[in-house]
Short mmCIF file of C-alpha atoms in Angstrom, two decimals:
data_model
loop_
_atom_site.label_atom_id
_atom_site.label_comp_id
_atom_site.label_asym_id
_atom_site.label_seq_id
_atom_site.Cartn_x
_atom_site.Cartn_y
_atom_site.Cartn_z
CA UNK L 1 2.19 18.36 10.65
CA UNK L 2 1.47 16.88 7.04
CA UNK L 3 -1.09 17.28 4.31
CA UNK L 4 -2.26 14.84 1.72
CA UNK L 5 -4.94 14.73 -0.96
CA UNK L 6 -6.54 11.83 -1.35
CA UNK L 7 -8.15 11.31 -4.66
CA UNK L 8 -10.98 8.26 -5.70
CA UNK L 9 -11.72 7.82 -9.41
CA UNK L 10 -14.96 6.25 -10.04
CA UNK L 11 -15.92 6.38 -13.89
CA UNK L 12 -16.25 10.62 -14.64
CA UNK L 13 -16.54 11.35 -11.09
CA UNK L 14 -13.47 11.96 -8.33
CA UNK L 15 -13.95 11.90 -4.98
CA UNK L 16 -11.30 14.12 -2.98
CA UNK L 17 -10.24 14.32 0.61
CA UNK L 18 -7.88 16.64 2.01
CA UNK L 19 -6.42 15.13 5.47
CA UNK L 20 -3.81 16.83 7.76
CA UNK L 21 -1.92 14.75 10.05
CA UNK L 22 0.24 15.54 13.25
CA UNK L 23 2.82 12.83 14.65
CA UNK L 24 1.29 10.63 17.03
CA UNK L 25 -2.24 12.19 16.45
CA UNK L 26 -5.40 10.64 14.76
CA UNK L 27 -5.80 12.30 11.01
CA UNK L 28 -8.08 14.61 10.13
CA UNK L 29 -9.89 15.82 7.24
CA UNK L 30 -9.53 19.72 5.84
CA UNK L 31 -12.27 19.23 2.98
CA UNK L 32 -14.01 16.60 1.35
CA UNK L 33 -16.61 15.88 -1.47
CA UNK L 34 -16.73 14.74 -5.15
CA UNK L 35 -16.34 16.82 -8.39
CA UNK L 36 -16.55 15.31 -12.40
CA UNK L 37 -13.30 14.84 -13.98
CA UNK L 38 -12.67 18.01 -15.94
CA UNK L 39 -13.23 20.47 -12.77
CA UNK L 40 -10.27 18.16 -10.72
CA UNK L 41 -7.44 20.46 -11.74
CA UNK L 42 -9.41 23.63 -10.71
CA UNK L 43 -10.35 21.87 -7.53
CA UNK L 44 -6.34 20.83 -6.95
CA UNK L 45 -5.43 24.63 -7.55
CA UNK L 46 -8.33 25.97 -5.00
CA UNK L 47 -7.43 23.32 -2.47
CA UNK L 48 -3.56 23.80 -2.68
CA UNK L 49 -2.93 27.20 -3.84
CA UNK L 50 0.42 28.01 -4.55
CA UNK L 51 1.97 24.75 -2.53
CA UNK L 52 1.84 21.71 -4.15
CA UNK L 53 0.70 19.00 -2.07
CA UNK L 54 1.40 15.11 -2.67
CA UNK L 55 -1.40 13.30 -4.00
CA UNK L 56 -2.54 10.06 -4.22
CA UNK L 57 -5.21 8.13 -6.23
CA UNK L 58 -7.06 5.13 -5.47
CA UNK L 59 -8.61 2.81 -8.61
CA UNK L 60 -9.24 0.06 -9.61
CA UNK L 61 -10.18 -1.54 -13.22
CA UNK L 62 -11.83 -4.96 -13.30
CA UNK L 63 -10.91 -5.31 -9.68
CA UNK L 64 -7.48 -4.64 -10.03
CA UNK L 65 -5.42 -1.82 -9.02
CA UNK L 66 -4.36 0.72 -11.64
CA UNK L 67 -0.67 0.92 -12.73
CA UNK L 68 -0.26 4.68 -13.48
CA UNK L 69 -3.85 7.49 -14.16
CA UNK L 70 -5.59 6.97 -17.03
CA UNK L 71 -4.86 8.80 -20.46
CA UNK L 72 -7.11 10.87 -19.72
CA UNK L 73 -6.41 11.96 -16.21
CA UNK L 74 -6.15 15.74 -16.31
CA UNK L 75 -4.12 16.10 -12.97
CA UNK L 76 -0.07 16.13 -13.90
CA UNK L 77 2.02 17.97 -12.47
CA UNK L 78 2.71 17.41 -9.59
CA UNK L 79 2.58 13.98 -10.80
CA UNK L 80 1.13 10.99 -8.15
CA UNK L 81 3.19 10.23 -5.54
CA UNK L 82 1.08 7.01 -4.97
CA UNK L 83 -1.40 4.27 -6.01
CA UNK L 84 -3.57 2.10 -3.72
CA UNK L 85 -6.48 -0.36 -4.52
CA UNK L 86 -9.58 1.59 -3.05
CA UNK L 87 -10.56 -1.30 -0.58
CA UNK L 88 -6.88 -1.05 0.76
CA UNK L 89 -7.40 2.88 1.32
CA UNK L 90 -10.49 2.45 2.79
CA UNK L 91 -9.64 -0.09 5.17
CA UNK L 92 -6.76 1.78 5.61
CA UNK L 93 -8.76 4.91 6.76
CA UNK L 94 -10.77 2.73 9.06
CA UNK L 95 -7.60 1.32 10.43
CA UNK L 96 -5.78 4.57 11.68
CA UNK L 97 -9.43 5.73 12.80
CA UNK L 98 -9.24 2.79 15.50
CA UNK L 99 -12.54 1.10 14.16
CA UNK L 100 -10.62 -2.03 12.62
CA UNK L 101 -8.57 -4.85 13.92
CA UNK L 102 -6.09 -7.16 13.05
CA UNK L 103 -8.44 -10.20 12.66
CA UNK L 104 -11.19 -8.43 10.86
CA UNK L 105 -12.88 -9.28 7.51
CA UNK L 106 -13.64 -5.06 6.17
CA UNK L 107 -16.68 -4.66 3.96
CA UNK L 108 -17.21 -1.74 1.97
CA UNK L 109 -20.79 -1.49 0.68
CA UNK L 110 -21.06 0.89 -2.32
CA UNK L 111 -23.67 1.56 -5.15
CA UNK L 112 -21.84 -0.47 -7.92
CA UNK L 113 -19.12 -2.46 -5.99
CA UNK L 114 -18.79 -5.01 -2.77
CA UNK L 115 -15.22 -3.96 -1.84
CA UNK L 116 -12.94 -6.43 0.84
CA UNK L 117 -10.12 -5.82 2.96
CA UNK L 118 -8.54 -8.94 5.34
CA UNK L 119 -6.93 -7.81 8.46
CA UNK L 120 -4.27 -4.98 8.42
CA UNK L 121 -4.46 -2.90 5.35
CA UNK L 122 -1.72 -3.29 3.20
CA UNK L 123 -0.44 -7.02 4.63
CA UNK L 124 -3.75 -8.82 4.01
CA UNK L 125 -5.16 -9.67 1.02
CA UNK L 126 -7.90 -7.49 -0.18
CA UNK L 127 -10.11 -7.16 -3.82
CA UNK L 128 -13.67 -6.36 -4.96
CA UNK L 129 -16.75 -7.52 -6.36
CA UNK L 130 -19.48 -5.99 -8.81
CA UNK L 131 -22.79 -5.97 -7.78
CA UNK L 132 -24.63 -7.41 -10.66
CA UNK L 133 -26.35 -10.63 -9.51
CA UNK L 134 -28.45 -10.86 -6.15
CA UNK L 135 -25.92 -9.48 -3.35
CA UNK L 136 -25.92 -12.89 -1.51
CA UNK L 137 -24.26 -13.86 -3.79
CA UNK L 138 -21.86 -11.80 -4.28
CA UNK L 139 -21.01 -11.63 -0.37
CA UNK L 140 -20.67 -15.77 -1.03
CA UNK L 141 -18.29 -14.66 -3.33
CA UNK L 142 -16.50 -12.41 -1.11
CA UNK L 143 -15.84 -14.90 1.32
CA UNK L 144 -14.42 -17.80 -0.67
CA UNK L 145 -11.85 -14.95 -2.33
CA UNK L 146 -11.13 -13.91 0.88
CA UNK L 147 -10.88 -17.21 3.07
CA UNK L 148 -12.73 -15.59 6.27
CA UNK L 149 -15.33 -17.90 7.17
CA UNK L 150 -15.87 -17.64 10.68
CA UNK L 151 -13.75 -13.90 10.95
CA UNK L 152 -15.15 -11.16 12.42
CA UNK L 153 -16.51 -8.61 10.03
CA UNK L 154 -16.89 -4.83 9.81
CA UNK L 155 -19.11 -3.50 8.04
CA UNK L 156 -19.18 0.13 6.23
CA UNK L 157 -22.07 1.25 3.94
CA UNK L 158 -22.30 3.87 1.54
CA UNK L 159 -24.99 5.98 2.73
CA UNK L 160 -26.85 5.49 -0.76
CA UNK L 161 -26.02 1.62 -1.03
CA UNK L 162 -29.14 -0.39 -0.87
CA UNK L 163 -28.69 -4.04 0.61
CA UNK L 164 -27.04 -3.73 4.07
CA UNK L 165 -29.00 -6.09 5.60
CA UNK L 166 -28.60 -8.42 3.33
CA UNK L 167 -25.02 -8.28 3.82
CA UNK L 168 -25.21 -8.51 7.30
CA UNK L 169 -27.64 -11.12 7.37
CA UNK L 170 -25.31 -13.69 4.64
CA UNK L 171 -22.17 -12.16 7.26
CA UNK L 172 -24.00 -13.53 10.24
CA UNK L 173 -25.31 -17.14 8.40
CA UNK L 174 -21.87 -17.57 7.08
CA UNK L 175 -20.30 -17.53 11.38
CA UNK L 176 -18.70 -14.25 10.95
CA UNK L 177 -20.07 -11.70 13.75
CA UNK L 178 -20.61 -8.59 11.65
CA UNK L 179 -20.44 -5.03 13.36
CA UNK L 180 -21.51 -1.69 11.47
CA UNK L 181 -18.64 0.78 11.18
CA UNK L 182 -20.29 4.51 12.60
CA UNK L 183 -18.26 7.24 11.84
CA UNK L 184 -17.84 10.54 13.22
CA UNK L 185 -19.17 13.91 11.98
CA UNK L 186 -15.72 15.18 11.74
CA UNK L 187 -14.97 13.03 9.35
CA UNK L 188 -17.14 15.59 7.05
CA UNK L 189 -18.46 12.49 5.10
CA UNK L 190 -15.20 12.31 3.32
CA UNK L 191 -15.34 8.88 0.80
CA UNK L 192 -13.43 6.28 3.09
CA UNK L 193 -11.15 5.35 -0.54
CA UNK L 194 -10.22 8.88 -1.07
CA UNK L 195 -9.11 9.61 2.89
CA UNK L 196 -7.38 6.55 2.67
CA UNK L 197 -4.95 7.75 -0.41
CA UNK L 198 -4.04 10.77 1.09
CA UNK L 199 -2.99 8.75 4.25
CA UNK L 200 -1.16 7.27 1.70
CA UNK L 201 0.11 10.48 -0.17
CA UNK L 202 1.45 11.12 3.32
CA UNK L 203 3.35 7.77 4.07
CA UNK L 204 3.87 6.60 0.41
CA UNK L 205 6.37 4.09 2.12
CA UNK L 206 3.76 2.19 4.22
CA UNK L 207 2.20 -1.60 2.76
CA UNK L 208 -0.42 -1.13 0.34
CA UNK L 209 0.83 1.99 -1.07
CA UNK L 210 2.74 1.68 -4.36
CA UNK L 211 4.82 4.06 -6.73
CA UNK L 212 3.34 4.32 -9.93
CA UNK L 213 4.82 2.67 -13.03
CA UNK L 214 6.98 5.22 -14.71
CA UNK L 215 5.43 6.33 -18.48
CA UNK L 216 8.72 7.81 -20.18
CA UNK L 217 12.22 8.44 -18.55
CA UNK L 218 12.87 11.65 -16.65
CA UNK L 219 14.51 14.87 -18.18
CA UNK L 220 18.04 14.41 -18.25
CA UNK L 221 20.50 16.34 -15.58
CA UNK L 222 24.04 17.58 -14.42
CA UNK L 223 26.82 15.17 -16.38
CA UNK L 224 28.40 14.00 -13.30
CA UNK L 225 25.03 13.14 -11.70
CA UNK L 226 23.59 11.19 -14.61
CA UNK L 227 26.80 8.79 -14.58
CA UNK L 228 27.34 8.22 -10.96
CA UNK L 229 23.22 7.74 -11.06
CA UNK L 230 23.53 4.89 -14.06
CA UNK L 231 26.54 3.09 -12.13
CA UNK L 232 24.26 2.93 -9.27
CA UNK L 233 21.01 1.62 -11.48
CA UNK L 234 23.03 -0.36 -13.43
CA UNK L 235 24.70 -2.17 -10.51
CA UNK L 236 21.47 -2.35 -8.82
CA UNK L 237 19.99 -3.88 -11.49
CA UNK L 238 22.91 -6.39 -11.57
CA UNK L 239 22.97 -7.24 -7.88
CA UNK L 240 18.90 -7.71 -8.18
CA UNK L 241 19.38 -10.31 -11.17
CA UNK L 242 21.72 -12.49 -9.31
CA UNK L 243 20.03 -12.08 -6.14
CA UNK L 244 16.66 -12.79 -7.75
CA UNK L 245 17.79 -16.07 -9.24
CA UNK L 246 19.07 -16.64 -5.22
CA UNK L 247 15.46 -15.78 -3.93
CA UNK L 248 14.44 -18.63 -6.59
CA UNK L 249 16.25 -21.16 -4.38
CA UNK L 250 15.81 -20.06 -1.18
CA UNK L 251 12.08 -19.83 -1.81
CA UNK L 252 8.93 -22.69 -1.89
CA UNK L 253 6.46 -23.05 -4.83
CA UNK L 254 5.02 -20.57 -5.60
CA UNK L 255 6.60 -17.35 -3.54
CA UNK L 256 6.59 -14.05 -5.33
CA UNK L 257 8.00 -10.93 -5.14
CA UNK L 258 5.74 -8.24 -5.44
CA UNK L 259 5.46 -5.35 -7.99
CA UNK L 260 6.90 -2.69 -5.04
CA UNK L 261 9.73 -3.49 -4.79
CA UNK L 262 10.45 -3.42 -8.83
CA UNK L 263 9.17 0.34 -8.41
CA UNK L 264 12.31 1.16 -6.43
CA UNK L 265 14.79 0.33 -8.97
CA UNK L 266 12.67 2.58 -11.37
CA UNK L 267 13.06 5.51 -9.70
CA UNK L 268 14.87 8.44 -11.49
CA UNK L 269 18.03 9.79 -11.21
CA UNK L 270 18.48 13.02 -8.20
CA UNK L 271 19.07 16.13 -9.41
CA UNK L 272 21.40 17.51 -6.61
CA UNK L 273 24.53 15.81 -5.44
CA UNK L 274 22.09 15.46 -1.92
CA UNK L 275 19.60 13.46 -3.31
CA UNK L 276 22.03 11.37 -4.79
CA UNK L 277 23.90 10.57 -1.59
CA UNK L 278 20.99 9.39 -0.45
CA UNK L 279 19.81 7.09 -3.69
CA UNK L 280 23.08 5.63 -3.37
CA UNK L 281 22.39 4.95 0.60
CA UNK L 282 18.94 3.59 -0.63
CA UNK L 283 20.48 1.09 -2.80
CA UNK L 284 23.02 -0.27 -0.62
CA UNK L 285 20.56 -0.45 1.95
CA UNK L 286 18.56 -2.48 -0.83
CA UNK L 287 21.42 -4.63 -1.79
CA UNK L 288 22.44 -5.36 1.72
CA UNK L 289 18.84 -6.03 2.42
CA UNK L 290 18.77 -9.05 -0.07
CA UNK L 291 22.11 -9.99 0.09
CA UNK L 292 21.70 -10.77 4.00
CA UNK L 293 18.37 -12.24 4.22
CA UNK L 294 18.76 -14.78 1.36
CA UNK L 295 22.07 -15.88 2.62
CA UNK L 296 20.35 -16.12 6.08
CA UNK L 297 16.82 -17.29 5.63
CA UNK L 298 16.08 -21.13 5.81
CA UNK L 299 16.21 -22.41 2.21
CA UNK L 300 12.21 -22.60 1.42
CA UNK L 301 11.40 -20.36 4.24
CA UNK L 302 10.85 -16.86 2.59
CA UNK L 303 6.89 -17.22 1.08
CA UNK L 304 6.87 -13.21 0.55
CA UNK L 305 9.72 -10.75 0.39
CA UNK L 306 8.45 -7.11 -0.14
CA UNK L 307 11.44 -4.16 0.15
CA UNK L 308 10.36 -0.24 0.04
CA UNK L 309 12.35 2.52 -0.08
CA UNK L 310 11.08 6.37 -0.76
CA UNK L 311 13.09 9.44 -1.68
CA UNK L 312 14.64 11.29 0.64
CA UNK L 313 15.10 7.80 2.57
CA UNK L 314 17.81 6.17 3.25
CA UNK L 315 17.10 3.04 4.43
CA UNK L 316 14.86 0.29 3.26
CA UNK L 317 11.57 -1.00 4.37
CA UNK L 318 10.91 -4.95 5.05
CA UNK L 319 8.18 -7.21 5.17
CA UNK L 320 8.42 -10.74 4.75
CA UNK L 321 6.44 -13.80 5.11
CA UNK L 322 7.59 -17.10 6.30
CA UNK L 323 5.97 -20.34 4.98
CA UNK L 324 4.61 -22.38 7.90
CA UNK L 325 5.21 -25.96 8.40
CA UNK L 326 8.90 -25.52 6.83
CA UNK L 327 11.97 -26.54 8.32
CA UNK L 328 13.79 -23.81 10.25
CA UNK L 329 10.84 -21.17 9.48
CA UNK L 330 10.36 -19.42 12.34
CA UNK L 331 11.44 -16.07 13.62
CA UNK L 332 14.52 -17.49 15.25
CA UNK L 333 17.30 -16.64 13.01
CA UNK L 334 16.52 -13.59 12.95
CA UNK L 335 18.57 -12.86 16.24
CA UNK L 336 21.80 -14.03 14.25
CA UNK L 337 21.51 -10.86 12.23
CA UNK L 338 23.22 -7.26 12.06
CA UNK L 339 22.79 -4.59 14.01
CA UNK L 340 21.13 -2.72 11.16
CA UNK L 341 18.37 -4.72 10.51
CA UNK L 342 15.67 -3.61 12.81
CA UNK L 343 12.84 -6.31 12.11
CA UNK L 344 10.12 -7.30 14.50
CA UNK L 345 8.54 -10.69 13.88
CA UNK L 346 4.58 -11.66 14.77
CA UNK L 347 3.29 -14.52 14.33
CA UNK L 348 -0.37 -15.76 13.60
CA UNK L 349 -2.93 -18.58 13.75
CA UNK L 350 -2.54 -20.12 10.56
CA UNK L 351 1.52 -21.07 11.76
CA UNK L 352 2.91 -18.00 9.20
CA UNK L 353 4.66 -15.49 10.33
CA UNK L 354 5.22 -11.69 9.37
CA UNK L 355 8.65 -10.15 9.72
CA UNK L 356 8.43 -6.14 9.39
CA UNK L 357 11.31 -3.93 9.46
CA UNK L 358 14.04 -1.62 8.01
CA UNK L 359 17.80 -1.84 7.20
CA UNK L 360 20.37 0.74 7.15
CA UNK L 361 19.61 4.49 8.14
CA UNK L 362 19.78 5.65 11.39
CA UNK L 363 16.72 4.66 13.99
CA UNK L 364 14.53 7.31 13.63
CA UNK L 365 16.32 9.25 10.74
CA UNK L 366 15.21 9.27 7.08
#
């Protein structure tokens, strides 16, 4: 059983979910509703007590996804165990609720925002819109950013959102078959954004969900800890520069390397010789990770490469993307390699495929 808090910043105003969780169960939410700014760390204290939960935030600035709170975000310590773009934690909400699909176009209607989300939360791309011209337009809009002409479309609207038929309508004329999301009264009318980060605040390891960028470096430790925790860094850091110059090769115009997996090399030292058995198990599950599958992969075949790893794990998390059309890009040599990597391949209309995963660890361990 797990707890969360989900939190969703919009201007002064947080909206706050507190979801529990059971393994193979659908979530559910504790307590829900919105408080200003300066009441959040009151409202963390009466919701937590003397435990301190993870929590997550979801927000966004000019349609982007925050790197770290604001300056003046009063909630500290503990600090954030994790960042999402609201559309990604509210179609992630609506995914582990059952009400989306793999081939859906998500639609978030709110007051001030069109928010999008395309196909599984997280893997898909996803973005939003401000409402300030006539909403046809902006759902125009939506669609060209999002490429999902002719998808099917789910549709979720704020309960004070006006324009819901017009979005529906501009859905329908555009060939998408649009489908209003109902939700339950369990679901205490908890903002979709804010249940959605403390999903996240539960699995910080999962797509979509990223560490935040670190502000100043942590508070120094034991001697023998802070040197063995360097070497590993440093050589991390090492191994990633010559294997990121590799990735240059073995990739096709314009393949990146997203943001996540830069997190894990910032994270900070352990403070117990436990923790740092298991960084050191994270990195050369990293290492190994990159070593392998850029040796491996079909030169021009990787289009994405995305690596996670979380404390007290110690493996790492995969998900790739392979390029269709190229030479030797499909899921076949993935059979040639170790035991250790545990990736599952799927493979989609437009010829790309997705390659998800973990290496090192033990199956089912941390």
């Amino acid at each position: 059983m797990s707890r969360g808090l989900g939190l969703h910043r919009s201007g002064r105003q947080v909206a706050y979910a507190l979801v529990e969780r059971a393994p193979a169960s659908a979530p559910e939410v504790l307590a829900a509703g919105q408080v200003p700014l300066e009441e959040l760390e009151a409202l963390y204290q009466r919701l937590t007590g003397e435990r301190n939960l993870p929590w997550a935030l979801a927000e966004e600035q000019d349609g982007e996804r925050v790197r770290r709170p604001g300056a003046d975000w009063p909630l500290r310590r503990p600090a954030a165990r994790a960042l999402l773009h609201p559309a990604t934690a509210a179609a992630l909400w609506e995914w582990e609720c059952g009400r989306l699909l793999a081939a859906d176009l998500f639609v978030w209607l709110r007051p001030e925002r069109l928010l999008w989300n395309l196909g599984e939360p997280g893997v898909g791309p996803a973005g939003s819109l401000p409402r300030r011209g006539p909403l046809r337009e902006a759902v125009d809009q939506l669609q060209r950013a999002a490429e999902a002409f002719g998808r099917p479309a789910a549709v979720a609207v704020d309960g004070d959102a006006p324009g819901a038929g017009v979005v529906e309508q501009e859905l329908a004329r555009a060939g998408c078959t649009p489908r209003m999301l109902r939700r339950s009264g369990e679901e205490r009318g908890a903002d979709r954004a804010a249940a959605g980060a403390a999903l996240g605040a539960i699995q910080p390891a999962r797509p979509g969900v990223f560490l935040p960028a670190r502000t100043r470096q942590p508070e120094p430790w034991l001697w023998t800890a802070s040197v063995l925790a360097a070497a590993a860094v440093g050589g991390a850091t090492w191994l990633g520069t010559r294997q990121a110059r590799a990735l240059e090769r073995f990739s096709g115009p314009g393949a990146s390397t997203p943001a996540r997996s830069s997190a894990v090399f910032a994270a900070g030292a352990p403070a117990t010789p436990e923790e740092l058995g298991r960084l050191l198990a994270r990195r050369r599950a990293m290492n190994r990770a990159l070593e392998v599958l850029l040796q491996q992969a079909p030169p021009g075949a990787l289009e994405d490469l995305d690596l996670i790893t979380a404390p007290g794990q110690t493996r790492a998390q995969v998900r790739m993307r392979l390029v269709p059309g190229v030479p030797g890009a499909s899921a076949d040599w993935l059979q040639a390699l170790p035991p250790d990597f545990r990736l599952e391949a799927r493979s989609f209309a437009d010829g790309s495929t997705l390659v998800r995963g973990e290496v090192g660890g033990k199956p089912g361990g941390p």
